[in-house]
N, CA, C and O atoms as CSV, one atom per row, in Angstrom:
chain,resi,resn,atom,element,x,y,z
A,1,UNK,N,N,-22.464,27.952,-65.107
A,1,UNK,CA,C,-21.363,27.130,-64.697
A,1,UNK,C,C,-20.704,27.748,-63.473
A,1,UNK,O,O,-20.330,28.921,-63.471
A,2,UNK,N,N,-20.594,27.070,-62.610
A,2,UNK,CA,C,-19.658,27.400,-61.063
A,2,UNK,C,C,-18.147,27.529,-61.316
A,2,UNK,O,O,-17.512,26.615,-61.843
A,3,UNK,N,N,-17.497,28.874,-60.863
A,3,UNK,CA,C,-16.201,29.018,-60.999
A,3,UNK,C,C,-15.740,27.811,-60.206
A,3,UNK,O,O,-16.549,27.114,-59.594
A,4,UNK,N,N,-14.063,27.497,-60.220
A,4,UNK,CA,C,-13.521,26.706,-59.163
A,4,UNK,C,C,-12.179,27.429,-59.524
A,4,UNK,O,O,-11.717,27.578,-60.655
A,5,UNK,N,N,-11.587,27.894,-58.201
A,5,UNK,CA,C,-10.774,28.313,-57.724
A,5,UNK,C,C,-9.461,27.424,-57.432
A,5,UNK,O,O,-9.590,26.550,-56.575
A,6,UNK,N,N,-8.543,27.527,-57.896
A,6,UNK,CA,C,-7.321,26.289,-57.133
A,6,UNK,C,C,-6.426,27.088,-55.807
A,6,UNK,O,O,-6.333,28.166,-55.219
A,7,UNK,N,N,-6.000,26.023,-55.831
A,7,UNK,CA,C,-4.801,26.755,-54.461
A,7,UNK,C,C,-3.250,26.196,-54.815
A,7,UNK,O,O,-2.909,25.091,-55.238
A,8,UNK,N,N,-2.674,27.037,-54.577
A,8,UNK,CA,C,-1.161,26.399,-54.234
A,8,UNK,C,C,-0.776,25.794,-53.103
A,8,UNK,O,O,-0.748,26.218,-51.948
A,9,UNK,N,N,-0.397,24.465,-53.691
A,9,UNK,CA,C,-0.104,23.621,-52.366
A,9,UNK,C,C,1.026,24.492,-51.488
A,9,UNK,O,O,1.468,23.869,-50.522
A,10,UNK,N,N,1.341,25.293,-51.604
A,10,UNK,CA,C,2.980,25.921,-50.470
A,10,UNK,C,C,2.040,27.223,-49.783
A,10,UNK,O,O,2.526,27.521,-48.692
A,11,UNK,N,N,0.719,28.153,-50.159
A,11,UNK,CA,C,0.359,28.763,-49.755
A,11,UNK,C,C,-0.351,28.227,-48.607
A,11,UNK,O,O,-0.441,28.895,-47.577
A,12,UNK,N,N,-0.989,26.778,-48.735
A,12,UNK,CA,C,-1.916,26.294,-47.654
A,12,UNK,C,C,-0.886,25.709,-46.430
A,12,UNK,O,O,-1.189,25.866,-45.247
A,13,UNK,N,N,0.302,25.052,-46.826
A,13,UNK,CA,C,0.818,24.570,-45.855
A,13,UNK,C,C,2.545,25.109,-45.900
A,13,UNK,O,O,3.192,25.195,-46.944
A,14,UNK,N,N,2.924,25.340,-44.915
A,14,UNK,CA,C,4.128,26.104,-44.831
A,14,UNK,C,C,5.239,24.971,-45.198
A,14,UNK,O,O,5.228,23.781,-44.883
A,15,UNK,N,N,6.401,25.849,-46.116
A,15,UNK,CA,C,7.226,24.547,-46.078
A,15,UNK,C,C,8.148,24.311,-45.248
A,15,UNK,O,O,9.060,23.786,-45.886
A,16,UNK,N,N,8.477,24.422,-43.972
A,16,UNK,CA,C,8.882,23.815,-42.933
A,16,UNK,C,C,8.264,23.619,-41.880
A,16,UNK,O,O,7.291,24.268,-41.497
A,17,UNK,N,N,8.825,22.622,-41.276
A,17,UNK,CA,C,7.851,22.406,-40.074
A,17,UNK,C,C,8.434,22.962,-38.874
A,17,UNK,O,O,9.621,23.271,-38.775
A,18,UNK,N,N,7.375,23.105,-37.769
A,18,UNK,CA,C,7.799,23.311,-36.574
A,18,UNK,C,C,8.462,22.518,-35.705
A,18,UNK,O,O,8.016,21.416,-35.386
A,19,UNK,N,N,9.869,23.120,-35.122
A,19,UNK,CA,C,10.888,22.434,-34.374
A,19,UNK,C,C,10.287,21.691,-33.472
A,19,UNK,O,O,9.208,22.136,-33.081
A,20,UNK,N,N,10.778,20.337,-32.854
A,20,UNK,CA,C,10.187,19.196,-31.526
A,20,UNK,C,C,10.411,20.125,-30.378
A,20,UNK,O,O,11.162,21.089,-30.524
A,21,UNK,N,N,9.873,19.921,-29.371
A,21,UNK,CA,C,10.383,20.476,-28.248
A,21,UNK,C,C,11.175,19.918,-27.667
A,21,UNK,O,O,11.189,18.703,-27.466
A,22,UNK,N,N,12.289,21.040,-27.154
A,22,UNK,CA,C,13.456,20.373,-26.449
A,22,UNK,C,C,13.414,19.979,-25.198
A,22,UNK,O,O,14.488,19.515,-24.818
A,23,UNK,N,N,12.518,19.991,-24.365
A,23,UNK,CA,C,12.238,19.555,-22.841
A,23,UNK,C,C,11.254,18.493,-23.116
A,23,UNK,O,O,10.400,18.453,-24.001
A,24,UNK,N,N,11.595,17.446,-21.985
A,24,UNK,CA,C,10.443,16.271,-22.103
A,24,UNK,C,C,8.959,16.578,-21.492
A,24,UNK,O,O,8.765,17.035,-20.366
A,25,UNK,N,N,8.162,16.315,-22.241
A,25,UNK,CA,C,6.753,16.429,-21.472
A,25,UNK,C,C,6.611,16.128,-19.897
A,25,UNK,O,O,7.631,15.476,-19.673
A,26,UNK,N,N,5.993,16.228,-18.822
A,26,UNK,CA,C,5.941,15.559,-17.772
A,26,UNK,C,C,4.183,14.587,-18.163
A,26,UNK,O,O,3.106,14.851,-18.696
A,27,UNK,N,N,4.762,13.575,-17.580
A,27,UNK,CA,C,3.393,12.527,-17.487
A,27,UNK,C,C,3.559,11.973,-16.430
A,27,UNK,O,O,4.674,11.998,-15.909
A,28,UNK,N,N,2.366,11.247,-15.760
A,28,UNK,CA,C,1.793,10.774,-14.409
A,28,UNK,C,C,2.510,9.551,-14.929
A,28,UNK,O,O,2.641,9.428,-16.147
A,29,UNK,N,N,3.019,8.568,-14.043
A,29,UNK,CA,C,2.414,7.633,-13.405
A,29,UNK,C,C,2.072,6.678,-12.687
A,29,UNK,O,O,1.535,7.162,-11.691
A,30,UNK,N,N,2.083,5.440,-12.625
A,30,UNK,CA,C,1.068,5.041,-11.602
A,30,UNK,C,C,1.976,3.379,-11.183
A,30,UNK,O,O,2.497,2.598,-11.980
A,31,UNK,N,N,1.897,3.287,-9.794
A,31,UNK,CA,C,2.568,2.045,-8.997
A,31,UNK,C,C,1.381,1.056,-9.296
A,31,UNK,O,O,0.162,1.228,-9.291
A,32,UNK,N,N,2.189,-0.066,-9.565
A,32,UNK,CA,C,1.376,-1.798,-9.641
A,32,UNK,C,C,1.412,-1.947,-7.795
A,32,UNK,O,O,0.656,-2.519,-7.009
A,33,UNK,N,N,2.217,-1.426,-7.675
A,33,UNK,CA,C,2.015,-1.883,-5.629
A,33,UNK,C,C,1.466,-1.119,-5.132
A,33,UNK,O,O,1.946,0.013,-5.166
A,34,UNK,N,N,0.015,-1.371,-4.324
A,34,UNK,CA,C,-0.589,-0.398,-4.063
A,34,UNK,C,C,-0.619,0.209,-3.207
A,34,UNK,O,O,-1.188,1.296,-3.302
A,35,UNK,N,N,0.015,-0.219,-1.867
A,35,UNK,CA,C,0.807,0.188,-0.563
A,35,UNK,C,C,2.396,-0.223,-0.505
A,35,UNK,O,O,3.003,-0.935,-1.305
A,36,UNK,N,N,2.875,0.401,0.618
A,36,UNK,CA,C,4.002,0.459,0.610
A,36,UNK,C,C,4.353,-0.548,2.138
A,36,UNK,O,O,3.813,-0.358,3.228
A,37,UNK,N,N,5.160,-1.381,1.894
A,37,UNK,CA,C,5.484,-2.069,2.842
A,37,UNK,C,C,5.885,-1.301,4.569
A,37,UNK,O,O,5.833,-1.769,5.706
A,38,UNK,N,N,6.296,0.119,3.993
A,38,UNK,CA,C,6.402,1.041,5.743
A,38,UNK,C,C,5.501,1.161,5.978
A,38,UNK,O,O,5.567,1.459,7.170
A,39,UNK,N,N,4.127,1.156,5.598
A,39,UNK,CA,C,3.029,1.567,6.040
A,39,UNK,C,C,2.590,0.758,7.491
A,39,UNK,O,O,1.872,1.210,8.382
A,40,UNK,N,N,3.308,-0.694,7.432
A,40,UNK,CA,C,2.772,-1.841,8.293
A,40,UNK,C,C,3.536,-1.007,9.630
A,40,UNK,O,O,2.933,-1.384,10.634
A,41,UNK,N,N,4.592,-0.055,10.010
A,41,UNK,CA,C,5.159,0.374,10.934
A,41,UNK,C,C,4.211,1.572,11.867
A,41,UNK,O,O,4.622,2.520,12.536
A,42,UNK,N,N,2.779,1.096,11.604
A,42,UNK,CA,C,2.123,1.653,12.316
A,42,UNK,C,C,1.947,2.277,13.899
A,42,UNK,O,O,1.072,1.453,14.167
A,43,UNK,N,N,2.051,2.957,14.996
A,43,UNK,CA,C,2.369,2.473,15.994
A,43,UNK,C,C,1.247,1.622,16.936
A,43,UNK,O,O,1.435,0.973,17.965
A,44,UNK,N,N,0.021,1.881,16.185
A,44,UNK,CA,C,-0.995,1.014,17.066
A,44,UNK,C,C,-0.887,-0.540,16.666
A,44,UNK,O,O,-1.385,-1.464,17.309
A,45,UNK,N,N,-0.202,-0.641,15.577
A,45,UNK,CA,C,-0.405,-2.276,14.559
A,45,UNK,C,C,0.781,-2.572,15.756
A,45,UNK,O,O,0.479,-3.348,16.663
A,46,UNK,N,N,1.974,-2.017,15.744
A,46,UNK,CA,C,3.273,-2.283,16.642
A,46,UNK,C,C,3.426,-2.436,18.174
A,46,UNK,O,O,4.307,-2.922,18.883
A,47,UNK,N,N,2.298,-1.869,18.407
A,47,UNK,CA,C,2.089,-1.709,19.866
A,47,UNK,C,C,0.740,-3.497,20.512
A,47,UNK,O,O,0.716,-4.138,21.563
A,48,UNK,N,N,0.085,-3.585,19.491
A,48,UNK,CA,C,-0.656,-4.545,19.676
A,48,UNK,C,C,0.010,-6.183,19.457
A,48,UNK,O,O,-0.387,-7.238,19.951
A,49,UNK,N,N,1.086,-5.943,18.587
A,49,UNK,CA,C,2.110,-7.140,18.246
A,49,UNK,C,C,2.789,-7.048,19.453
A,49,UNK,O,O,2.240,-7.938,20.103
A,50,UNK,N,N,3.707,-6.503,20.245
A,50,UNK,CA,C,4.289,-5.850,21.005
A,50,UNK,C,C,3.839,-7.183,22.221
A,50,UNK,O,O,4.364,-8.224,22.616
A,51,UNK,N,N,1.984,-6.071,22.619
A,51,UNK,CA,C,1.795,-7.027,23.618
A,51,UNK,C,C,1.644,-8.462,23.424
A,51,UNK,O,O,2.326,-9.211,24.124
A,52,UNK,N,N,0.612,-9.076,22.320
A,52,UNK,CA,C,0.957,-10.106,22.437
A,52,UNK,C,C,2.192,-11.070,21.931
A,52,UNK,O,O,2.166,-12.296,21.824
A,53,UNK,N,N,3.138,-10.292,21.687
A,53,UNK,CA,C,4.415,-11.213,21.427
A,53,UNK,C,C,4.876,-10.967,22.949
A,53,UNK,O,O,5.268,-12.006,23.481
A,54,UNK,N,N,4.915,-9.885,23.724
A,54,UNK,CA,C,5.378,-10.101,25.238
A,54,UNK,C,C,4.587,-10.968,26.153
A,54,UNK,O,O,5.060,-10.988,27.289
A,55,UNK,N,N,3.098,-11.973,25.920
A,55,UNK,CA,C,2.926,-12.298,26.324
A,55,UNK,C,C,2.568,-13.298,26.489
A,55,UNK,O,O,1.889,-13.746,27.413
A,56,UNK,N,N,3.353,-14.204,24.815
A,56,UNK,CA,C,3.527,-15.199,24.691
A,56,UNK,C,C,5.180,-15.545,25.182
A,56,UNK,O,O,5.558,-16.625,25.637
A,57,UNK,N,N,5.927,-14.472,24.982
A,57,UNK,CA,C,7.416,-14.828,25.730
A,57,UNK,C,C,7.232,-14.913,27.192
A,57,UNK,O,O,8.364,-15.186,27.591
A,58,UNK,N,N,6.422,-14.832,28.266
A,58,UNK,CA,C,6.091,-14.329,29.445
A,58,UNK,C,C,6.225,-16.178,29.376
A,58,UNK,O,O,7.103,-16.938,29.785
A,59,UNK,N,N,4.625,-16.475,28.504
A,59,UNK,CA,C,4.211,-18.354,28.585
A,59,UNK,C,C,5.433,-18.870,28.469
A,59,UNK,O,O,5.472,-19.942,29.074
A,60,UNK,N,N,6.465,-18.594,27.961
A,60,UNK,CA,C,7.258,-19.865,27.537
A,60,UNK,C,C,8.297,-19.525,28.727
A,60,UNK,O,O,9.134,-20.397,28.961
A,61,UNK,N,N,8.333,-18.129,29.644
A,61,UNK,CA,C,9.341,-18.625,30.421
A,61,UNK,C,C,8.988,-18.865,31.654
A,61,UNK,O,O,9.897,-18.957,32.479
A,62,UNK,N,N,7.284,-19.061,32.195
A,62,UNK,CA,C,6.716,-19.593,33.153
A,62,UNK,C,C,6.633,-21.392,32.959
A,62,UNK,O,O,6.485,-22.222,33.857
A,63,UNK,N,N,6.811,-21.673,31.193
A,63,UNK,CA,C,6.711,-23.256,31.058
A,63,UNK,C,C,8.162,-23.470,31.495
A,63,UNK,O,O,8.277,-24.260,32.432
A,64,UNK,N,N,9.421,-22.878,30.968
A,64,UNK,CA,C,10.908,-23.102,31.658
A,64,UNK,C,C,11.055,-23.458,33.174
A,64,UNK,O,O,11.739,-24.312,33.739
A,65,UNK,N,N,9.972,-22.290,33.754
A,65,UNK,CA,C,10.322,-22.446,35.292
A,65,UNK,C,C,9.449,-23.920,36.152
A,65,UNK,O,O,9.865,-24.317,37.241
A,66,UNK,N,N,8.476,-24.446,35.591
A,66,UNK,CA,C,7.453,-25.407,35.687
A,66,UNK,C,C,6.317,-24.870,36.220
A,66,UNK,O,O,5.833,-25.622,37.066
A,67,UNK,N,N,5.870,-24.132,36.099
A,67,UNK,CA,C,4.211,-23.681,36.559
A,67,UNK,C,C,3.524,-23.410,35.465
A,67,UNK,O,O,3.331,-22.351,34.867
A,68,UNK,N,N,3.004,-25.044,35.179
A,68,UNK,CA,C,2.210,-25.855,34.048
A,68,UNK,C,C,0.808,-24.653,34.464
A,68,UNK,O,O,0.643,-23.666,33.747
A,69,UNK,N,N,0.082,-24.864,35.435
A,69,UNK,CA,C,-0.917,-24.229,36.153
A,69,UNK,C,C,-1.378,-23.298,35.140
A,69,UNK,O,O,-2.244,-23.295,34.266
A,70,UNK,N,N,-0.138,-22.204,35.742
A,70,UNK,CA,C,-0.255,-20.807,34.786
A,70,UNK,C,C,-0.259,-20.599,33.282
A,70,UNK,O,O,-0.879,-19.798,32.581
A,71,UNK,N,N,0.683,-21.629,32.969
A,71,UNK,CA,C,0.824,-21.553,31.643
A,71,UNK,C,C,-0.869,-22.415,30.633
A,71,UNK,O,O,-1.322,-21.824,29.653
A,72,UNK,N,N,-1.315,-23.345,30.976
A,72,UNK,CA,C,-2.488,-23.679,31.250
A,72,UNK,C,C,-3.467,-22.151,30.860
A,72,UNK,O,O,-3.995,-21.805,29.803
A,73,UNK,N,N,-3.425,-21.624,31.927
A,73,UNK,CA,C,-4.687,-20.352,31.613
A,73,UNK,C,C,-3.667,-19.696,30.913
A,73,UNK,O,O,-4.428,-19.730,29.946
A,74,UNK,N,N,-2.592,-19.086,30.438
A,74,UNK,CA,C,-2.465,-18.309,29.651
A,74,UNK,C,C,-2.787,-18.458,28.030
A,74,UNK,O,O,-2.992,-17.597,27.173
A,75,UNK,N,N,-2.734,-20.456,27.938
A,75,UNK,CA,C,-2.697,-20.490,26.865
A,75,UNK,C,C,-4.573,-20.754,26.458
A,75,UNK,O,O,-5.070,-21.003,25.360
A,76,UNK,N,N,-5.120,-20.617,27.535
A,76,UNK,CA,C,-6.444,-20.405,27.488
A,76,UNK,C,C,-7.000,-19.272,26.737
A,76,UNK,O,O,-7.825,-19.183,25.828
A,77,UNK,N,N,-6.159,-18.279,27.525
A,77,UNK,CA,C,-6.552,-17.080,27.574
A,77,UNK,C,C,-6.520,-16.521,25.481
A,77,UNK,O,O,-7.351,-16.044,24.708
A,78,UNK,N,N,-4.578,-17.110,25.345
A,78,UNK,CA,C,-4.441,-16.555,24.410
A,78,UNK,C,C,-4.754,-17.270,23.561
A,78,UNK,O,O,-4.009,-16.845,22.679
A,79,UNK,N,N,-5.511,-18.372,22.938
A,79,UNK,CA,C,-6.285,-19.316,22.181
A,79,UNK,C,C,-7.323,-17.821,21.883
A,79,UNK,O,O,-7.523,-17.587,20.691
A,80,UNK,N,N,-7.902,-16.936,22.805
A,80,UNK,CA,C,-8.944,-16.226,22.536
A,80,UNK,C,C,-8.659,-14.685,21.492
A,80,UNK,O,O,-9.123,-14.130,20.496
A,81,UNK,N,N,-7.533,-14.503,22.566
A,81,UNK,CA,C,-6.616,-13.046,22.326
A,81,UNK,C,C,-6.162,-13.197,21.085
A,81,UNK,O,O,-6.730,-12.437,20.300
A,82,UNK,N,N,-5.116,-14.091,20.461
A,82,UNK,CA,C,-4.456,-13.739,19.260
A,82,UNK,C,C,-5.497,-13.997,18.085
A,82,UNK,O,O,-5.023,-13.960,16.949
A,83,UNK,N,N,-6.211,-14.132,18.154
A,83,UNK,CA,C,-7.052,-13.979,16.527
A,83,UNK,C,C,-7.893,-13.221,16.371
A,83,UNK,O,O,-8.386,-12.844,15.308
A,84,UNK,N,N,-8.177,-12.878,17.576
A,84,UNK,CA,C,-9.138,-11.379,18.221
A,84,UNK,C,C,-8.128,-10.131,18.063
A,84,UNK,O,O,-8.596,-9.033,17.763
A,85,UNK,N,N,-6.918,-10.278,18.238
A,85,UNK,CA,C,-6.083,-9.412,18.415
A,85,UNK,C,C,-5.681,-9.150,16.706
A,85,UNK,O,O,-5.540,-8.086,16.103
A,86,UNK,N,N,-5.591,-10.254,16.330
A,86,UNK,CA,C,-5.246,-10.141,14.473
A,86,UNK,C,C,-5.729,-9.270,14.035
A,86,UNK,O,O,-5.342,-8.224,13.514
A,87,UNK,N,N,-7.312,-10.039,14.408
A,87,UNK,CA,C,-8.174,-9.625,12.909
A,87,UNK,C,C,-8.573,-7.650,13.481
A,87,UNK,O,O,-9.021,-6.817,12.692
A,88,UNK,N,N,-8.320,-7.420,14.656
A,88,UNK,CA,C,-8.671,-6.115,15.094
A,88,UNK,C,C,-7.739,-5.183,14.446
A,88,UNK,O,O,-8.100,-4.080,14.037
A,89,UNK,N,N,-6.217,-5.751,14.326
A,89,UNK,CA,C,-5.096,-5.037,13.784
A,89,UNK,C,C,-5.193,-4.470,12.291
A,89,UNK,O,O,-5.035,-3.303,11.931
A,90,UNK,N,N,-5.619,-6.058,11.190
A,90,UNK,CA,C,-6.140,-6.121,10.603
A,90,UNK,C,C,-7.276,-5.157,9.927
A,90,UNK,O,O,-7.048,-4.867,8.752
A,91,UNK,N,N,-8.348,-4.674,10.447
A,91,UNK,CA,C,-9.582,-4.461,10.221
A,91,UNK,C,C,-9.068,-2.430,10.320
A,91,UNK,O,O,-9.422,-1.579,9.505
A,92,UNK,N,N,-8.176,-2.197,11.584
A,92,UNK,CA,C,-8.192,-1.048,11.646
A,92,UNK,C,C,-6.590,-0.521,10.597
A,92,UNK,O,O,-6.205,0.644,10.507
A,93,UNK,N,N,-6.015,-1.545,10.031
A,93,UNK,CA,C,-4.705,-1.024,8.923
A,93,UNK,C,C,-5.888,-0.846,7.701
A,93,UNK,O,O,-6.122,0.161,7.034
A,94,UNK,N,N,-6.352,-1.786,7.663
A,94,UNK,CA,C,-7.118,-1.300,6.357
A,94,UNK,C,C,-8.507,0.180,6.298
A,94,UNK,O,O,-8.873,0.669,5.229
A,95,UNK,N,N,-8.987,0.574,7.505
A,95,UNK,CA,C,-9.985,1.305,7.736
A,95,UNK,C,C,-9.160,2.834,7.954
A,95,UNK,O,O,-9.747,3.915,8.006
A,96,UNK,N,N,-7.294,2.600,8.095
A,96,UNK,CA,C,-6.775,3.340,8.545
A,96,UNK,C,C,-5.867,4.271,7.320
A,96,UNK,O,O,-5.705,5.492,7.306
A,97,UNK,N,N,-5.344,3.230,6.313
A,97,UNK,CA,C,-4.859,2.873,5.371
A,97,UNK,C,C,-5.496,3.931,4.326
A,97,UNK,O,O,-6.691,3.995,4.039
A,98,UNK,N,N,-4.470,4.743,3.818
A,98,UNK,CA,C,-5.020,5.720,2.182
A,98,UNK,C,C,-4.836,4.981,1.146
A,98,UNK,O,O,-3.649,4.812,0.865
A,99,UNK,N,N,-5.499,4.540,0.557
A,99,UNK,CA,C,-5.379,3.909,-0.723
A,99,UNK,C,C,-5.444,5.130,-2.040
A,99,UNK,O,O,-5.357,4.775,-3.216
């Protein structure tokens, strides 16, 4: 026949417990927004708005003065420039951009 041994339940487990800790844990964490709206204060993104917002104010005060002509090729010109100019701004915030 196999002995069997018992235990006292107070020898296996102590009868008090150990105090909580009084300082809060530190934990991570983490933004739902994944950029930050200053980021757009780029100076190349600012500098490329820059020109073509100066050179659509240029068109509208050559249409004030009447030299249709000019205004004509500028708006030629910038039919080409501003979506070329976008998507370049565009292409290099995000290639530029730490995610």
């Amino acid at each position: 026949m196999i002995k069997t041994k018992g235990f006292i339940f107070h020898n296996i487990y102590s009868p008090s417990p150990k105090p909580f800790l009084t300082r809060p844990r530190p934990f991570k964490t983490y933004s739902f927004v994944p950029f930050s709206p200053l980021a757009m204060l780029d100076p190349t993104i600012l500098t490329i708005g820059g020109i073509v917002l100066g050179i659509a104010i240029i068109e509208r005060i050559l249409e004030r003065w009447g030299v249709i002509d000019l205004v004509d090729q500028f708006a030629k010109v910038m039919r080409f420039i501003l979506p070329v100019a976008f998507y370049s701004a565009l292409i290099y915030f995000f290639a530029t951009f730490m995610f």
